[in-house]
Amino acid sequence: MIRKASLLLVGALVGAVAVTTMSQMPLNVSVAANAAATDTYRQLNLFGDVFERVRSDYVEVPDDAQLIESAINGMLTSLDPHSSYMSPKSFRDMQVQTRGEFGGLGIEVTMEDGLVKVVSPIDDTPAAKAGVLAGDLITYIDGEQVQGLTLNEAVEKMRGPVNTDIVVTVRRKGVADPFDITITRDIIKIRSVRWREEDDVGYIRITQFNEQTFDGLKDGIEKMTASIGEDKLKGFIVDLRNNPGGLLDQAIAVSDTFLDRGEIVSTRGREADETQRYNARAGDLTAGKPVIVLVNGGSASASEIVAGALQDHRRATILGTRSFGKGSVQTIIPLGANGAIRLTTARYYTPSGTSIQAKGIAPDIEALQDLPEELVGRVNTKGEAGLRGHLEASEGEEEGGSQAYVPADPKDDTQLKLALDLLRGVQVNSAFPPVSDSAAVKN
């Protein structure tokens, strides 16, 4: 359906890029360019001087390769929390992960204030079963302090042989003291799409966007439609809560599943000619059945592309709480035998031309989860706008995160119950089904 571009990932933020108009004469431009180049070479000479001084005078003999790697990583991480250098091993691990199978604990993480922050635990993995929650800060790994490690170094320490234990020390909002969680490592097989029949409604849970996501979604829709019966089927619920994102091409394919035509997303880089637009092809695999998309504060990147496309085209009603607000594209740039760099290269925009960077997708129907008493005030994310060094919103005011909790038992799931009631007509809301208006995207 959509040609896969597996190296293009949806990520988050970078420092803002300014575009300036230059009206000087060519001679002045040339002089300015030469001066800038001279200053750059002077700074590179400074780096060389520092590098040689460290090599010759540091108290112990340093590893030259490690010094260079750390310098490169420092340059990239200074741009934003999501740009980084990947060693050859890290690059291989990333490729395995996007294929949908890797070894580890089963958590999506980022770096915040020098600590590893859990974006979300992945369903049915050791971390999720051990009780790790979105928003947890990991301060120690097997007794070793995380402060001072890069994100890649911390992730590397959390990986290891299957059936071995790791102890992570967690700092959780609302809990006075840090506490330890013991997790047994396992092979993480990411089944990115799960589905089940809720009597006359098809429920689809997408946990991340890897290379198997569209195929899994298509399989689920076809099987549930056949099992429930097209006449009896009331519609579909697409659950993107706590989905941290993944591959851009899969987000496009998932959106295309429910659309017959129109733009899905556009990406805009530093230069105007770098703009790319991705459009839907004819063929709604659900035959126009009503769709409700569930989102929350843990829904990021690719999840927001899907929610934004279906919302703008009035194809689905978005229900839940404000999404995370990752509105930028990251490109993995291979460096041959030297690994790769992960670099933010563009912002993405919904079909109506809206950037959700540091703002998120506002649901059509806001619905909070009923929380157990011990979790009240502890499961909200700060969102993209709360991350240090984030790419600033290009328009409008920035918005914080929101609630990021999904009950383990569907019987306790307030948002899911509301979605089911709306599809069955038990409850009525003006936002469902969505009605096309002047704000809708024109096809």
Short mmCIF file of C-alpha atoms in Angstrom, two decimals:
data_model
loop_
_atom_site.label_atom_id
_atom_site.label_comp_id
_atom_site.label_asym_id
_atom_site.label_seq_id
_atom_site.Cartn_x
_atom_site.Cartn_y
_atom_site.Cartn_z
CA MET A 1 0.00 0.00 0.00
CA ILE A 2 2.57 2.54 1.09
CA ARG A 3 6.19 1.88 0.21
CA LYS A 4 8.05 1.41 3.48
CA ALA A 5 10.74 3.90 4.41
CA SER A 6 11.91 2.14 7.51
CA LEU A 7 14.64 4.60 8.36
CA LEU A 8 12.21 7.51 8.77
CA LEU A 9 10.97 7.72 12.35
CA VAL A 10 8.48 10.00 13.95
CA GLY A 11 10.11 11.44 17.06
CA ALA A 12 10.00 14.75 18.84
CA LEU A 13 11.53 18.19 19.03
CA VAL A 14 14.68 20.09 18.11
CA GLY A 15 15.95 23.62 18.49
CA ALA A 16 14.07 26.11 16.34
CA VAL A 17 15.51 26.83 12.91
CA ALA A 18 15.41 30.47 11.76
CA VAL A 19 15.09 31.33 8.08
CA THR A 20 16.48 34.77 7.22
CA THR A 21 16.15 36.88 4.10
CA MET A 22 19.43 38.40 2.96
CA SER A 23 19.42 41.61 0.96
CA GLN A 24 23.14 42.38 0.94
CA MET A 25 25.21 42.56 -2.20
CA PRO A 26 26.91 39.31 -3.29
CA LEU A 27 30.31 40.64 -2.15
CA ASN A 28 29.04 41.13 1.40
CA VAL A 29 27.44 37.72 1.47
CA SER A 30 30.72 36.16 0.39
CA VAL A 31 32.64 38.05 3.05
CA ALA A 32 30.14 37.05 5.72
CA ALA A 33 30.30 33.42 4.61
CA ASN A 34 34.10 33.41 4.68
CA ALA A 35 34.10 34.99 8.14
CA ALA A 36 31.65 32.38 9.40
CA ALA A 37 33.77 29.58 7.92
CA THR A 38 36.92 31.02 9.54
CA ASP A 39 35.19 31.16 12.92
CA THR A 40 34.00 27.56 12.53
CA TYR A 41 37.52 26.33 11.76
CA ARG A 42 38.81 28.25 14.76
CA GLN A 43 36.31 26.43 16.98
CA LEU A 44 37.32 23.09 15.47
CA ASN A 45 40.94 23.92 16.27
CA LEU A 46 39.83 24.59 19.84
CA PHE A 47 38.23 21.17 19.98
CA GLY A 48 41.46 19.63 18.72
CA ASP A 49 43.46 21.47 21.40
CA VAL A 50 41.14 20.26 24.17
CA PHE A 51 41.15 16.72 22.81
CA GLU A 52 44.97 16.58 22.79
CA ARG A 53 45.18 18.08 26.29
CA VAL A 54 42.79 15.43 27.63
CA ARG A 55 44.76 12.67 25.93
CA SER A 56 48.08 13.87 27.33
CA ASP A 57 47.18 15.16 30.81
CA TYR A 58 44.14 13.28 32.10
CA VAL A 59 44.84 11.29 35.26
CA GLU A 60 44.28 7.99 33.41
CA VAL A 61 44.81 7.07 29.78
CA PRO A 62 41.45 7.76 28.08
CA ASP A 63 39.88 5.75 25.28
CA ASP A 64 40.26 7.93 22.17
CA ALA A 65 37.26 6.38 20.41
CA GLN A 66 35.10 6.91 23.48
CA LEU A 67 36.16 10.56 23.69
CA ILE A 68 35.17 11.18 20.08
CA GLU A 69 31.86 9.34 20.46
CA SER A 70 31.01 11.33 23.58
CA ALA A 71 31.87 14.60 21.83
CA ILE A 72 29.61 13.74 18.88
CA ASN A 73 26.79 12.68 21.17
CA GLY A 74 27.18 15.86 23.19
CA MET A 75 26.83 17.96 20.05
CA LEU A 76 23.63 16.17 19.02
CA THR A 77 21.99 16.01 22.44
CA SER A 78 22.56 19.74 22.86
CA LEU A 79 20.09 20.26 19.99
CA ASP A 80 17.17 18.50 21.67
CA PRO A 81 16.46 15.47 23.88
CA HIS A 82 15.81 13.22 20.88
CA SER A 83 18.77 13.78 18.58
CA SER A 84 21.68 11.51 19.38
CA TYR A 85 24.54 9.41 18.08
CA MET A 86 24.03 5.67 17.80
CA SER A 87 26.98 3.35 18.01
CA PRO A 88 27.03 0.45 15.52
CA LYS A 89 25.46 -1.82 18.15
CA SER A 90 22.79 0.74 19.06
CA PHE A 91 21.99 1.18 15.39
CA ARG A 92 21.58 -2.58 14.94
CA ASP A 93 19.39 -2.71 18.04
CA MET A 94 17.19 0.08 16.67
CA GLN A 95 16.75 -1.77 13.40
CA VAL A 96 15.73 -4.90 15.28
CA GLN A 97 13.23 -2.90 17.33
CA THR A 98 11.53 -1.38 14.30
CA ARG A 99 11.17 -4.90 12.92
CA GLY A 100 9.15 -5.71 16.03
CA GLU A 101 11.41 -7.99 18.12
CA PHE A 102 14.25 -7.17 20.50
CA GLY A 103 15.66 -8.07 23.87
CA GLY A 104 15.08 -5.96 26.96
CA LEU A 105 12.55 -4.79 29.53
CA GLY A 106 9.80 -3.40 27.33
CA ILE A 107 9.79 0.34 28.07
CA GLU A 108 9.87 3.40 25.85
CA VAL A 109 12.20 5.96 27.43
CA THR A 110 13.63 9.43 26.97
CA MET A 111 16.09 11.58 28.93
CA GLU A 112 14.96 14.33 31.30
CA ASP A 113 17.23 16.31 33.62
CA GLY A 114 19.90 13.65 33.32
CA LEU A 115 17.58 10.80 34.32
CA VAL A 116 15.85 8.13 32.27
CA LYS A 117 12.15 8.95 32.02
CA VAL A 118 9.61 6.29 31.11
CA VAL A 119 7.39 7.49 28.26
CA SER A 120 5.32 4.33 28.55
CA PRO A 121 5.71 0.65 29.37
CA ILE A 122 4.84 -1.60 26.44
CA ASP A 123 1.87 -3.91 26.95
CA ASP A 124 2.55 -7.47 28.14
CA THR A 125 6.29 -6.96 28.71
CA PRO A 126 8.39 -7.54 31.85
CA ALA A 127 8.38 -3.82 32.72
CA ALA A 128 4.60 -3.52 32.46
CA LYS A 129 4.07 -6.66 34.52
CA ALA A 130 6.51 -5.43 37.18
CA GLY A 131 4.53 -2.23 37.67
CA VAL A 132 6.58 0.40 35.81
CA LEU A 133 4.38 3.41 34.94
CA ALA A 134 4.53 6.23 32.40
CA GLY A 135 6.29 9.20 33.96
CA ASP A 136 8.54 7.15 36.25
CA LEU A 137 12.12 8.44 36.55
CA ILE A 138 14.83 5.77 36.71
CA THR A 139 17.63 7.04 38.95
CA TYR A 140 19.74 3.89 39.40
CA ILE A 141 20.28 0.74 37.33
CA ASP A 142 21.58 -2.19 39.35
CA GLY A 143 22.87 0.25 41.92
CA GLU A 144 24.71 2.44 39.38
CA GLN A 145 23.66 6.07 39.19
CA VAL A 146 21.99 7.07 35.93
CA GLN A 147 23.06 10.72 36.24
CA GLY A 148 26.02 11.22 33.94
CA LEU A 149 25.05 8.49 31.47
CA THR A 150 23.74 9.17 27.97
CA LEU A 151 20.38 7.71 27.03
CA ASN A 152 22.07 5.10 24.84
CA GLU A 153 24.39 4.08 27.69
CA ALA A 154 21.46 3.73 30.09
CA VAL A 155 19.46 1.67 27.59
CA GLU A 156 22.48 -0.55 27.00
CA LYS A 157 22.70 -1.28 30.74
CA MET A 158 19.03 -2.21 30.85
CA ARG A 159 19.50 -4.79 28.12
CA GLY A 160 21.08 -8.16 28.77
CA PRO A 161 20.67 -11.92 28.59
CA VAL A 162 17.16 -13.32 28.74
CA ASN A 163 15.99 -14.55 32.19
CA THR A 164 18.44 -12.34 34.10
CA ASP A 165 17.20 -9.87 36.69
CA ILE A 166 17.78 -6.14 36.76
CA VAL A 167 16.95 -3.78 39.63
CA VAL A 168 15.88 -0.25 38.67
CA THR A 169 15.43 2.45 41.27
CA VAL A 170 12.39 4.57 40.47
CA ARG A 171 11.35 8.03 41.54
CA ARG A 172 7.59 8.46 41.11
CA LYS A 173 5.55 11.60 41.50
CA GLY A 174 3.49 11.45 44.68
CA VAL A 175 5.71 8.84 46.31
CA ALA A 176 7.99 10.29 48.97
CA ASP A 177 11.01 8.03 48.55
CA PRO A 178 12.58 6.26 45.56
CA PHE A 179 11.94 2.52 45.47
CA ASP A 180 13.36 -0.52 43.69
CA ILE A 181 11.63 -2.63 41.05
CA THR A 182 13.11 -5.98 40.05
CA ILE A 183 12.47 -6.89 36.41
CA THR A 184 13.40 -10.14 34.66
CA ARG A 185 14.70 -9.52 31.16
CA ASP A 186 13.00 -11.31 28.28
CA ILE A 187 12.75 -11.32 24.50
CA ILE A 188 10.39 -8.48 23.71
CA LYS A 189 8.17 -9.53 20.85
CA ILE A 190 6.15 -6.54 19.92
CA ARG A 191 2.76 -7.45 18.59
CA SER A 192 1.92 -3.87 17.78
CA VAL A 193 -1.76 -4.50 17.01
CA ARG A 194 -4.19 -6.44 19.18
CA TRP A 195 -7.90 -6.70 18.73
CA ARG A 196 -10.97 -8.18 20.29
CA GLU A 197 -14.69 -8.18 19.71
CA GLU A 198 -16.76 -6.13 22.14
CA ASP A 199 -19.99 -7.81 21.12
CA ASP A 200 -21.08 -5.60 18.19
CA VAL A 201 -18.00 -3.30 18.22
CA GLY A 202 -14.50 -3.99 16.95
CA TYR A 203 -11.80 -2.89 19.43
CA ILE A 204 -8.27 -2.35 18.04
CA ARG A 205 -5.31 -1.51 20.27
CA ILE A 206 -2.16 -0.20 18.54
CA THR A 207 0.78 -0.14 20.96
CA GLN A 208 3.40 1.27 18.58
CA PHE A 209 4.10 1.75 14.88
CA ASN A 210 6.61 -0.83 13.65
CA GLU A 211 6.92 -2.63 10.34
CA GLN A 212 4.07 -5.03 11.17
CA THR A 213 1.49 -2.44 12.23
CA PHE A 214 -0.52 -1.96 9.04
CA ASP A 215 -0.62 -5.69 8.29
CA GLY A 216 -1.86 -6.36 11.83
CA LEU A 217 -4.52 -3.66 11.57
CA LYS A 218 -5.77 -4.94 8.22
CA ASP A 219 -5.92 -8.50 9.57
CA GLY A 220 -7.86 -7.40 12.65
CA ILE A 221 -10.42 -5.39 10.69
CA GLU A 222 -11.05 -8.19 8.23
CA LYS A 223 -11.40 -10.90 10.90
CA MET A 224 -13.68 -8.89 13.19
CA THR A 225 -15.88 -7.72 10.31
CA ALA A 226 -16.34 -11.31 9.20
CA SER A 227 -16.91 -12.62 12.73
CA ILE A 228 -19.31 -9.93 13.95
CA GLY A 229 -21.04 -9.53 10.61
CA GLU A 230 -21.07 -6.35 8.57
CA ASP A 231 -24.77 -5.72 9.28
CA LYS A 232 -24.36 -6.10 13.04
CA LEU A 233 -21.03 -4.24 13.35
CA LYS A 234 -21.63 -0.83 14.96
CA GLY A 235 -18.12 0.51 14.32
CA PHE A 236 -14.53 0.46 15.49
CA ILE A 237 -12.59 1.80 18.45
CA VAL A 238 -8.92 2.51 17.68
CA ASP A 239 -6.99 2.73 20.96
CA LEU A 240 -3.80 4.82 20.67
CA ARG A 241 -3.43 5.59 24.37
CA ASN A 242 0.16 5.44 25.66
CA ASN A 243 1.36 4.72 22.11
CA PRO A 244 4.72 6.54 21.85
CA GLY A 245 4.90 6.45 18.04
CA GLY A 246 7.27 4.78 15.59
CA LEU A 247 7.58 4.66 11.82
CA LEU A 248 6.14 7.49 9.77
CA ASP A 249 5.18 5.28 6.84
CA GLN A 250 3.13 3.07 9.16
CA ALA A 251 1.29 6.08 10.60
CA ILE A 252 0.42 7.06 7.03
CA ALA A 253 -0.73 3.52 6.18
CA VAL A 254 -2.89 3.30 9.32
CA SER A 255 -4.53 6.65 8.53
CA ASP A 256 -5.08 5.56 4.92
CA THR A 257 -6.92 2.49 6.20
CA PHE A 258 -9.89 4.68 7.17
CA LEU A 259 -9.69 7.32 4.41
CA ASP A 260 -10.70 7.34 0.75
CA ARG A 261 -8.81 10.45 -0.29
CA GLY A 262 -7.14 13.64 0.88
CA GLU A 263 -3.91 14.62 2.55
CA ILE A 264 -2.81 12.61 5.59
CA VAL A 265 0.21 14.59 6.76
CA SER A 266 2.87 16.93 5.45
CA THR A 267 6.44 17.33 6.64
CA ARG A 268 8.30 20.62 6.34
CA GLY A 269 12.04 20.95 6.72
CA ARG A 270 14.31 23.99 6.91
CA GLU A 271 13.97 24.78 3.19
CA ALA A 272 10.68 25.27 1.36
CA ASP A 273 11.56 22.66 -1.28
CA GLU A 274 11.90 20.01 1.42
CA THR A 275 8.15 19.92 2.03
CA GLN A 276 6.57 16.51 1.42
CA ARG A 277 2.88 15.67 1.35
CA TYR A 278 1.39 12.22 1.82
CA ASN A 279 -2.09 11.50 0.49
CA ALA A 280 -4.62 8.73 1.01
CA ARG A 281 -5.51 6.30 -1.72
CA ALA A 282 -9.01 5.14 -2.55
CA GLY A 283 -10.33 2.33 -0.38
CA ASP A 284 -11.65 2.63 3.20
CA LEU A 285 -11.09 -0.86 4.63
CA THR A 286 -13.89 -0.33 7.18
CA ALA A 287 -16.45 0.57 4.48
CA GLY A 288 -17.27 3.83 6.24
CA LYS A 289 -18.15 2.34 9.63
CA PRO A 290 -18.07 4.86 12.53
CA VAL A 291 -14.67 5.20 14.23
CA ILE A 292 -13.70 6.51 17.66
CA VAL A 293 -10.00 7.05 18.41
CA LEU A 294 -8.83 6.97 22.03
CA VAL A 295 -5.85 9.17 22.98
CA ASN A 296 -4.22 10.41 26.19
CA GLY A 297 -1.08 12.13 27.45
CA GLY A 298 1.05 9.15 26.39
CA SER A 299 -0.10 9.24 22.76
CA ALA A 300 2.77 10.73 20.78
CA SER A 301 4.24 11.22 17.31
CA ALA A 302 2.83 8.65 14.89
CA SER A 303 -0.25 8.32 17.12
CA GLU A 304 -0.84 12.04 16.76
CA ILE A 305 -0.46 11.87 12.98
CA VAL A 306 -3.26 9.29 12.82
CA ALA A 307 -5.49 11.15 15.28
CA GLY A 308 -4.87 14.48 13.55
CA ALA A 309 -5.61 13.13 10.07
CA LEU A 310 -8.84 11.39 11.06
CA GLN A 311 -9.94 14.39 13.12
CA ASP A 312 -9.27 16.95 10.38
CA HIS A 313 -11.11 14.85 7.78
CA ARG A 314 -14.02 14.35 10.21
CA ARG A 315 -13.58 10.62 9.71
CA ALA A 316 -13.33 9.79 13.41
CA THR A 317 -14.17 11.29 16.78
CA ILE A 318 -11.17 11.74 19.06
CA LEU A 319 -11.95 10.85 22.68
CA GLY A 320 -9.82 11.03 25.82
CA THR A 321 -7.32 13.67 26.94
CA ARG A 322 -4.82 15.94 25.17
CA SER A 323 -2.03 14.02 23.43
CA PHE A 324 1.70 14.43 24.15
CA GLY A 325 2.60 16.97 21.46
CA LYS A 326 5.51 15.45 19.51
CA GLY A 327 5.29 17.26 16.21
CA SER A 328 8.63 16.64 14.55
CA VAL A 329 10.22 14.05 12.31
CA GLN A 330 13.50 12.33 13.05
CA THR A 331 15.64 10.79 10.36
CA ILE A 332 18.11 8.00 11.03
CA ILE A 333 21.22 8.79 8.98
CA PRO A 334 23.56 5.78 8.63
CA LEU A 335 27.31 6.40 8.95
CA GLY A 336 28.52 3.16 7.41
CA ALA A 337 30.52 1.07 9.87
CA ASN A 338 30.38 3.91 12.40
CA GLY A 339 26.72 3.58 13.37
CA ALA A 340 24.22 6.35 12.68
CA ILE A 341 22.86 9.63 13.93
CA ARG A 342 19.27 10.32 14.86
CA LEU A 343 18.54 13.88 13.76
CA THR A 344 15.37 15.93 13.81
CA THR A 345 14.92 17.15 10.24
CA ALA A 346 11.35 18.44 9.91
CA ARG A 347 8.08 19.32 11.57
CA TYR A 348 4.92 17.54 10.56
CA TYR A 349 1.53 19.16 10.00
CA THR A 350 -1.99 17.76 10.04
CA PRO A 351 -4.10 18.00 6.85
CA SER A 352 -5.51 21.38 7.92
CA GLY A 353 -1.96 22.74 8.13
CA THR A 354 -1.78 22.68 11.93
CA SER A 355 1.40 21.85 13.80
CA ILE A 356 0.79 20.01 17.06
CA GLN A 357 4.38 20.52 18.28
CA ALA A 358 4.31 21.27 22.03
CA LYS A 359 0.51 21.50 21.88
CA GLY A 360 -0.84 18.04 21.12
CA ILE A 361 -4.17 16.93 19.70
CA ALA A 362 -7.15 18.24 21.66
CA PRO A 363 -9.86 15.54 21.81
CA ASP A 364 -13.32 16.21 20.41
CA ILE A 365 -14.71 14.66 23.57
CA GLU A 366 -12.63 15.09 26.72
CA ALA A 367 -13.00 12.18 29.11
CA LEU A 368 -10.85 11.51 32.19
CA GLN A 369 -10.21 8.09 33.63
CA ASP A 370 -11.45 7.26 37.10
CA LEU A 371 -8.23 6.73 39.06
CA PRO A 372 -7.49 4.51 42.03
CA GLU A 373 -6.85 6.66 45.10
CA GLU A 374 -3.14 5.80 45.18
CA LEU A 375 -2.64 7.07 41.60
CA VAL A 376 -4.43 10.42 41.86
CA GLY A 377 -2.04 13.14 40.65
CA ARG A 378 0.68 10.65 39.72
CA VAL A 379 -0.10 9.62 36.15
CA ASN A 380 -0.07 12.93 34.28
CA THR A 381 2.60 13.63 31.69
CA LYS A 382 4.16 17.08 31.21
CA GLY A 383 3.94 16.55 27.49
CA GLU A 384 6.35 17.83 24.89
CA ALA A 385 6.07 21.37 26.21
CA GLY A 386 7.45 20.18 29.53
CA LEU A 387 10.68 18.75 28.11
CA ARG A 388 13.80 20.88 28.44
CA GLY A 389 15.16 22.02 25.07
CA HIS A 390 12.01 21.11 23.15
CA LEU A 391 11.27 22.56 19.73
CA GLU A 392 8.96 25.48 20.41
CA ALA A 393 5.44 25.62 19.00
CA SER A 394 5.36 27.38 15.65
CA GLU A 395 1.98 28.93 16.35
CA GLY A 396 -0.33 29.52 19.29
CA GLU A 397 0.28 28.85 22.96
CA GLU A 398 2.00 25.70 24.13
CA GLU A 399 -0.02 23.19 26.10
CA GLY A 400 1.08 20.77 28.79
CA GLY A 401 0.45 17.05 28.88
CA SER A 402 -2.45 15.21 30.39
CA GLN A 403 -3.54 12.05 32.10
CA ALA A 404 -1.74 8.94 30.82
CA TYR A 405 -3.39 6.03 32.58
CA VAL A 406 -5.15 3.01 31.09
CA PRO A 407 -6.69 0.56 33.59
CA ALA A 408 -5.52 -3.03 33.28
CA ASP A 409 -9.11 -4.28 33.51
CA PRO A 410 -11.41 -3.06 30.70
CA LYS A 411 -14.27 -3.03 33.23
CA ASP A 412 -12.57 -0.06 34.92
CA ASP A 413 -11.87 1.78 31.67
CA THR A 414 -14.04 4.92 31.73
CA GLN A 415 -12.96 6.12 28.29
CA LEU A 416 -13.57 2.74 26.64
CA LYS A 417 -17.03 2.49 28.22
CA LEU A 418 -17.98 5.93 26.89
CA ALA A 419 -16.76 5.03 23.40
CA LEU A 420 -18.83 1.82 23.42
CA ASP A 421 -21.92 3.69 24.64
CA LEU A 422 -21.57 6.29 21.88
CA LEU A 423 -21.22 3.67 19.15
CA ARG A 424 -24.26 1.81 20.46
CA GLY A 425 -26.37 4.96 20.91
CA VAL A 426 -26.64 4.54 24.67
CA GLN A 427 -25.11 8.00 25.11
CA VAL A 428 -25.31 10.98 22.78
CA ASN A 429 -22.71 13.67 22.13
CA SER A 430 -22.70 16.40 19.50
CA ALA A 431 -19.13 15.45 18.50
CA PHE A 432 -20.21 11.94 17.50
CA PRO A 433 -20.59 11.13 14.74
CA PRO A 434 -18.37 13.96 13.45
CA VAL A 435 -20.13 16.38 11.14
CA SER A 436 -18.29 18.15 8.35
CA ASP A 437 -18.14 21.94 8.75
CA SER A 438 -16.19 24.92 7.46
CA ALA A 439 -13.14 23.89 9.52
CA ALA A 440 -12.96 20.49 7.94
CA VAL A 441 -10.34 19.70 5.35
CA LYS A 442 -11.51 20.12 1.77
CA ASN A 443 -10.84 17.02 -0.37
#
